[in-house]
């Protein structure tokens, strides 16, 4: 079945060939398209462009740190590098990665819809994404240079520095809007556009996670928008809000910043959790263990996740009561994530496992996400947090969650869905090698940061005490291995999508709706109204006998 | 790896090791399980998956056990933190001022230094204040840290019984020379401290108002 159509169907031109506007071909037929799939692809390319820039910055940061003192850049450049690296990775890679690229492309198909409910708004979100991103990157070229505040823009420093903080603030502000609009679009689409037979508990878990994520995007993002706007007002008009020199309070800024940015951590991780819950059943041929639990825990995490923000401020000098409450809720909130990990692993038990690249990235995800979670427990314990706050331990912790977790989730999604999106297959062997190299390099890059952090290496340090050098050297060598792996991985995907063999309609044996449409999908997705009587993970046709673990 | 340098060091390290040990056990457990399942139930070996019913007992178990363990971690962290807030009344009061990018210390008699000298066994309370942006006062070996703001006074305390020199770092990003904002605390034998204190105060024309024995 290499054609990618159902046996009894004619093959229609795919969305790659059919334009939705008067331009039949070329760039304009894409950047003016309102088809959710084309917009997903636009997001994919633009996200990859920004990601490449930020990876290069990360690589340069690591190179600078291979030895104490100056290695390749000046301190000022270093500070700008990690700031832009952080801004791009957060706002232009990790936050939009799964929802805007793969959510856009697959959410409507997975719920049996022709498109999202507001296609034009969808295109507008993409424009805001690109303009926001360009603002951030172009500020490098302005006199004064790009912002050197760190991605958190902590006041008073961000009000006083002479670098171009304003473009970075505007960038984050616009990107916030893009994120809100995507969230709004997804919530409404899920409520209004589901296929009539697609009840809530027949929705794939990826859709559930996008739903929970979208609510956070809509509810939390405005806070950061307003907060950053206030910083901009403070900088330009000198109104005292956060800077004590003008009568403001920097701790207030930190609260407002983290009231958004902690929930934003869930914007980053929930879709990846949904994705993993999608991939594991497919490659193990087993229904996911604890479907309802996973679905509800996404919502629970989204809700309770808005109550722990001040665990980023345990050294700020808060009251004992606040310390107690925020640490306590942080620990309780870790439970659903822990259970999810157990659910995923139980799903592998007695499965029939095909360890293809998407599944391999998923295994790395679980391993690395678990390390991110465990080190989060260490950071959640008050007395330990005091020591570890703002050290390289924290840098390693959030890279384990965001890069080792969500970043690897995005890599898994690419290997899982790109054959469907582009109708071609990449080389599986090369992909497997790349996975091994990326996973190894990744862990070599970040493991030493835990050790160093505990020994007292602060973060955002251009220079450091000689005793830390061995760890830095190992870490930097790890970054070289990682880069090699990333180049092989992306190169393989790129070549595969352009010249690879035609992908079958359902290469992995998935049961969700996107595997029942033509490869690549047609405009408006479905030839005929799809059949959604079975649940999303119905593998009974493969299964032998029933059995319980009792 | 650990130097027991202050009254907090051992406790923080113990809580850290407690969480690390539990984490390692579980991490190894789930990793081995994953690898075992992938090999044991590979499609080649096990072409037909077996349906396994959801198991309530199992789910209750893997909710309850983490809950208990997590609450114990919370508790130990909280207890350790309480000690850090329980500042002795007789602590030596040092005013610490942070500015881009240096530290300065002021003793009760007005003596100002840019390196901190205290006697072994003497509890010390630092009053932290910044004249410009935010910084953070961090003594890694003592496991203490606190943010330093321009508009409020934070404090922390420690006591060290171990003579030696310990780094003081800035842990909150504060601009160009953030990573150069190091100084040190010298823990001295009480007699040495008294001698140093008397001499330095005299040089600055100040009364030496305390001795290490006062504590
Ligand atoms: C090649 C891959 C990467 C390398 C080599 C790298 C390396 C680094 C390094 C060395 C820092 C500086 C830490 C500091 O001085 O405080 C840093 C910061 C950061 N990285 Fe990465 N990183 C990489 C990928 C990622 C990814 C995929 C993400 C996205 C989740 C990410 C997000 C961040 C953030 C948010 C910061 C903090 C920036 C700040 O302190 O303002 N990094 N990274
Ligand atoms: Cu957080
Ligand atoms: Cu600093």
Coordinates of C-alpha atoms and ligand atoms in Angstrom, one line a residue, chain A residues 258 261-263 265-266 308-309 311-312, ligand 2:
Chain A
X258 CA 6.9 33.4 37.7
X261 CA 6.6 31.3 33.8
X262 CA 5.9 28.5 36.1
X263 CA 2.7 27.6 34.3
X265 CA 6.8 25.2 32.2
X266 CA 3.6 23.1 31.9
X308 CA 3.6 26.9 42.8
X309 CA 5.3 29.8 41.1
X311 CA 9.3 27.9 44.4
X312 CA 11.6 29.9 42.1
Ligands
LIG2 CU1 8.6 26.5 38.3

